[in-house]
């Protein structure tokens, strides 16, 4: 009788454990489940990693921190992010060097509202380990100029301000599927200049990534997933200028069922972090 009872209890415990929900699962490009260790070992062999996030997703931010910390034990790192604009590089450098504190950085640089919770930990990895952290994105006002007037609007900028943008004129292919999808998603609100505004962001981030890259280092760049999904966006510009480098991409998606990757998410990156759609957000 005791043996039967023990068997029932064990069976119940096993089924309960199996029934536990997982907040996320990592997949490779083919849609096969893989471990975090596999993603880490693959990415440590790259020259550059584009970590595509959903800006308010805590799992993505946590894994950015974990991956960066683990890679720091294996490779010399350079860090960079879409979330800090190029004309705030001086203020960021002052913080990294200890010249100013976080309060001063927050008051002098245009930090995102979720910087303190989601990006400050990544910046502090650079600060604590004397690493370069690149403010890679185009100042928002210039992307807005492109949205309103096309690339030509940037020609009127003084030379000093053009230093915060990819060299003009930028190569541009409006037929890339990712750019075409922007028009589809935006419907009546879509326009050729909206796609140009996306392209100038991608080109500028790629420009500052390559400008700060050092041979033998691993550059980790944090950006919205749409800027690197399907091996386009930033990666398209990187490969255009440095096809010799070895790139890795990570994307983040949300699904109701994380135990099988949806068809539309297969192949969008080397690794896809699939997060439960019920996951809480950071804002």
Coordinates of C-alpha atoms in Angstrom, one line a residue:
X1 CA 0.0 0.0 0.0
X2 CA 2.8 2.4 0.9
X3 CA 4.5 1.7 -2.5
X4 CA 1.2 2.5 -4.3
X5 CA 0.8 5.7 -2.4
X6 CA 4.4 6.8 -3.1
X7 CA 4.0 6.1 -6.8
X8 CA 0.8 8.2 -6.9
X9 CA 2.6 11.1 -5.0
X10 CA 5.6 10.9 -7.3
X11 CA 3.4 10.9 -10.4
X12 CA 1.5 13.9 -9.1
X13 CA 4.7 15.9 -8.4
X14 CA 6.1 15.0 -11.8
X15 CA 3.0 16.2 -13.6
X16 CA 2.9 19.3 -11.5
X17 CA 6.5 20.2 -12.3
X18 CA 5.8 19.6 -16.0
X19 CA 2.7 21.8 -15.8
X20 CA 4.7 24.8 -14.5
X21 CA 4.7 27.7 -16.9
X22 CA 7.9 28.9 -18.5
X23 CA 8.1 32.7 -19.1
X24 CA 10.3 32.3 -22.2
X25 CA 12.0 29.7 -24.5
X26 CA 15.0 30.3 -26.7
X27 CA 14.9 29.1 -30.3
X28 CA 17.4 29.0 -33.1
X29 CA 16.7 30.3 -36.6
X30 CA 15.2 27.0 -37.6
X31 CA 12.7 27.1 -34.8
X32 CA 14.4 24.4 -32.6
X33 CA 14.5 24.9 -28.9
X34 CA 18.0 25.6 -27.6
X35 CA 19.6 26.4 -24.3
X36 CA 21.0 29.7 -23.1
X37 CA 24.4 28.1 -22.9
X38 CA 24.1 27.3 -26.7
X39 CA 23.3 30.9 -27.5
X40 CA 26.2 32.1 -25.3
X41 CA 28.8 29.7 -26.9
X42 CA 27.7 30.7 -30.4
X43 CA 27.8 34.5 -29.7
X44 CA 31.2 34.4 -28.1
X45 CA 32.7 33.5 -31.5
X46 CA 31.2 36.6 -33.2
X47 CA 32.7 40.0 -34.0
X48 CA 29.4 41.8 -33.5
X49 CA 26.1 40.8 -31.9
X50 CA 22.9 42.8 -32.5
X51 CA 20.5 42.1 -29.5
X52 CA 17.0 42.9 -30.7
X53 CA 14.7 43.7 -27.9
X54 CA 11.1 44.7 -27.2
X55 CA 11.7 47.9 -25.4
X56 CA 9.4 47.2 -22.5
X57 CA 10.1 43.5 -22.1
X58 CA 11.8 42.5 -18.8
X59 CA 13.0 39.1 -20.1
X60 CA 14.9 40.7 -22.9
X61 CA 16.5 43.3 -20.6
X62 CA 17.5 40.6 -18.1
X63 CA 19.0 38.4 -20.8
X64 CA 20.9 41.4 -22.2
X65 CA 22.4 41.8 -18.8
X66 CA 23.2 38.1 -18.3
X67 CA 24.6 37.6 -21.8
X68 CA 26.8 40.7 -21.6
X69 CA 28.1 39.7 -18.1
X70 CA 28.9 36.2 -19.3
X71 CA 30.5 37.3 -22.5
X72 CA 32.7 39.8 -20.6
X73 CA 34.4 36.8 -19.0
X74 CA 35.3 35.4 -22.4
X75 CA 36.0 38.3 -24.8
X76 CA 37.1 42.0 -24.8
X77 CA 33.8 43.8 -25.2
X78 CA 32.5 47.1 -26.7
X79 CA 28.9 48.0 -25.9
X80 CA 26.5 50.3 -27.7
X81 CA 22.8 51.1 -27.8
X82 CA 20.1 52.7 -29.9
X83 CA 18.7 54.2 -26.7
X84 CA 21.4 56.9 -26.4
X85 CA 21.7 59.4 -29.2
X86 CA 25.1 60.2 -30.8
X87 CA 25.1 63.9 -29.7
X88 CA 25.0 62.7 -26.0
X89 CA 28.2 60.7 -26.3
X90 CA 30.2 63.3 -24.3
X91 CA 27.7 63.2 -21.4
X92 CA 27.7 59.4 -21.5
X93 CA 31.5 59.4 -21.5
X94 CA 31.6 61.8 -18.5
X95 CA 29.4 59.4 -16.6
X96 CA 31.5 56.4 -17.6
X97 CA 34.6 58.1 -16.4
X98 CA 33.1 59.2 -13.1
X99 CA 33.2 62.9 -13.9
X100 CA 29.5 63.2 -13.4
X101 CA 27.0 61.0 -11.5
X102 CA 23.8 59.4 -12.6
X103 CA 21.7 62.4 -11.6
X104 CA 23.8 64.7 -13.7
X105 CA 23.6 62.3 -16.7
X106 CA 19.9 62.2 -16.4
X107 CA 19.6 66.0 -16.4
X108 CA 22.0 66.6 -19.3
X109 CA 21.4 63.7 -21.7
X110 CA 18.1 62.7 -23.3
X111 CA 17.7 59.4 -21.6
X112 CA 14.7 57.2 -22.3
X113 CA 12.0 57.1 -19.5
X114 CA 12.9 53.5 -18.8
X115 CA 16.7 54.1 -18.8
X116 CA 17.1 53.7 -15.0
X117 CA 15.5 50.3 -14.9
X118 CA 16.3 48.8 -18.3
X119 CA 19.5 50.4 -19.6
X120 CA 21.4 51.8 -16.7
X121 CA 22.5 48.3 -15.6
X122 CA 24.1 47.8 -19.0
X123 CA 25.8 51.1 -19.0
X124 CA 27.1 50.3 -15.5
X125 CA 28.7 47.1 -16.8
X126 CA 30.8 49.4 -19.0
X127 CA 31.4 51.9 -16.2
X128 CA 32.5 49.2 -13.7
X129 CA 34.8 47.5 -16.2
X130 CA 36.2 50.4 -18.1
X131 CA 34.5 49.5 -21.3
X132 CA 33.5 51.8 -24.2
X133 CA 29.7 52.3 -24.5
X134 CA 28.7 53.9 -27.8
X135 CA 25.7 56.2 -28.2
X136 CA 24.8 55.0 -31.6
X137 CA 21.5 56.5 -32.6
X138 CA 20.8 59.5 -34.7
X139 CA 19.4 62.5 -32.7
X140 CA 15.7 62.2 -32.9
X141 CA 15.2 65.7 -34.3
X142 CA 17.2 64.7 -37.4
X143 CA 15.1 61.5 -38.0
X144 CA 12.1 63.8 -37.7
X145 CA 13.6 66.1 -40.4
X146 CA 13.9 63.1 -42.7
X147 CA 10.3 62.1 -42.0
X148 CA 9.1 65.5 -43.0
X149 CA 11.4 66.3 -45.9
X150 CA 13.4 63.2 -47.0
X151 CA 17.1 62.7 -46.9
X152 CA 17.6 66.1 -48.6
X153 CA 16.5 67.9 -45.4
X154 CA 19.8 66.8 -43.8
X155 CA 21.9 68.7 -46.4
X156 CA 21.1 72.0 -44.7
X157 CA 22.7 70.9 -41.4
X158 CA 26.0 72.5 -40.3
X159 CA 29.1 70.3 -40.7
X160 CA 29.4 69.9 -36.9
X161 CA 25.9 68.4 -36.7
X162 CA 26.4 66.1 -39.6
X163 CA 29.1 64.3 -37.4
X164 CA 26.2 62.8 -35.4
X165 CA 24.8 61.1 -38.6
X166 CA 26.0 58.5 -41.0
X167 CA 28.0 60.1 -43.8
X168 CA 25.6 61.5 -46.5
X169 CA 24.3 60.4 -48.9
X170 CA 23.6 57.0 -47.3
X171 CA 23.0 53.9 -49.4
X172 CA 19.3 53.2 -49.5
X173 CA 17.2 50.3 -50.8
X174 CA 13.5 51.0 -50.2
X175 CA 12.5 47.6 -51.5
X176 CA 14.0 45.7 -48.6
X177 CA 11.2 43.6 -47.1
X178 CA 11.5 45.1 -43.7
X179 CA 11.1 48.6 -45.1
X180 CA 8.2 47.5 -47.2
X181 CA 6.5 46.0 -44.1
X182 CA 6.6 49.4 -42.5
X183 CA 4.4 50.8 -45.2
X184 CA 2.0 47.8 -44.8
X185 CA 1.8 48.0 -41.1
X186 CA 1.3 51.8 -41.1
X187 CA -1.4 51.7 -43.7
X188 CA -2.6 55.2 -44.6
X189 CA 0.0 56.6 -42.2
X190 CA 2.9 55.1 -44.1
X191 CA 4.9 57.1 -46.5
X192 CA 8.3 56.9 -48.4
X193 CA 9.8 59.4 -45.9
X194 CA 8.7 57.3 -43.0
X195 CA 10.8 54.5 -44.4
X196 CA 13.7 56.9 -45.0
X197 CA 13.5 57.9 -41.3
X198 CA 13.9 54.3 -40.4
X199 CA 16.8 53.9 -42.8
X200 CA 18.7 56.9 -41.5
X201 CA 18.5 55.4 -38.0
X202 CA 19.8 52.0 -39.2
X203 CA 22.6 53.6 -41.2
X204 CA 23.7 55.8 -38.4
X205 CA 23.7 53.0 -35.8
X206 CA 25.8 50.9 -38.2
X207 CA 28.1 53.8 -38.8
X208 CA 28.9 54.3 -35.1
X209 CA 29.2 50.6 -34.4
X210 CA 31.8 50.3 -37.1
X211 CA 33.5 53.6 -36.2
X212 CA 34.1 52.3 -32.6
X213 CA 34.8 48.6 -33.4
X214 CA 38.3 47.3 -32.6
X215 CA 39.6 44.1 -34.2
X216 CA 39.6 41.2 -31.8
X217 CA 36.8 42.7 -29.7
X218 CA 33.2 41.7 -29.6
X219 CA 30.7 44.5 -30.1
X220 CA 27.3 44.0 -28.4
X221 CA 24.6 46.4 -29.6
X222 CA 21.2 46.7 -28.0
X223 CA 18.4 47.8 -30.3
X224 CA 14.8 47.4 -31.0
X225 CA 14.2 44.0 -32.7
X226 CA 12.8 45.6 -35.8
X227 CA 16.1 47.3 -36.5
X228 CA 17.8 43.9 -37.0
X229 CA 15.1 41.4 -37.7
X230 CA 15.3 39.2 -40.8
X231 CA 19.0 40.2 -41.1
X232 CA 18.1 43.6 -42.4
X233 CA 18.1 47.1 -41.0
X234 CA 21.4 47.8 -39.1
X235 CA 22.9 44.5 -40.2
X236 CA 22.3 45.4 -43.9
X237 CA 24.4 48.5 -43.5
X238 CA 27.1 46.7 -41.4
X239 CA 27.5 44.0 -44.1
X240 CA 27.5 46.6 -46.8
X241 CA 30.6 48.2 -45.3
X242 CA 32.3 45.2 -43.5
X243 CA 31.2 41.9 -45.1
X244 CA 34.3 40.3 -43.6
X245 CA 33.1 40.5 -40.0
X246 CA 31.1 37.7 -38.3
X247 CA 27.7 38.8 -37.1
X248 CA 25.2 37.4 -34.8
X249 CA 21.6 38.4 -34.2
X250 CA 19.1 37.9 -31.4
X251 CA 15.4 38.9 -31.5
X252 CA 12.6 39.0 -29.0
X253 CA 9.0 38.0 -29.7
X254 CA 5.9 37.5 -27.6
X255 CA 3.5 34.6 -28.1
X256 CA 0.5 33.1 -26.2
X257 CA 2.2 29.7 -26.5
X258 CA 6.0 29.8 -26.0
X259 CA 6.4 26.0 -26.5
X260 CA 6.4 26.2 -30.3
X261 CA 7.7 29.1 -32.3
X262 CA 5.1 30.6 -34.6
X263 CA 5.8 30.3 -38.3
X264 CA 6.1 34.0 -38.8
X265 CA 8.9 34.2 -36.1
X266 CA 11.1 31.4 -37.6
X267 CA 14.2 32.6 -39.2
X268 CA 14.0 36.3 -38.1
X269 CA 17.4 36.0 -36.2
X270 CA 20.0 33.5 -35.2
X271 CA 18.3 33.2 -31.9
X272 CA 14.8 34.1 -31.0
X273 CA 13.7 34.7 -27.4
X274 CA 10.0 33.8 -27.2
X275 CA 8.3 35.4 -24.2
X276 CA 4.9 34.6 -22.8
X277 CA 2.5 37.3 -23.9
X278 CA 1.2 37.6 -20.4
X279 CA 4.6 38.7 -19.1
X280 CA 4.5 42.0 -17.2
X281 CA 6.1 45.0 -18.9
X282 CA 8.6 47.6 -17.6
X283 CA 6.3 50.5 -18.7

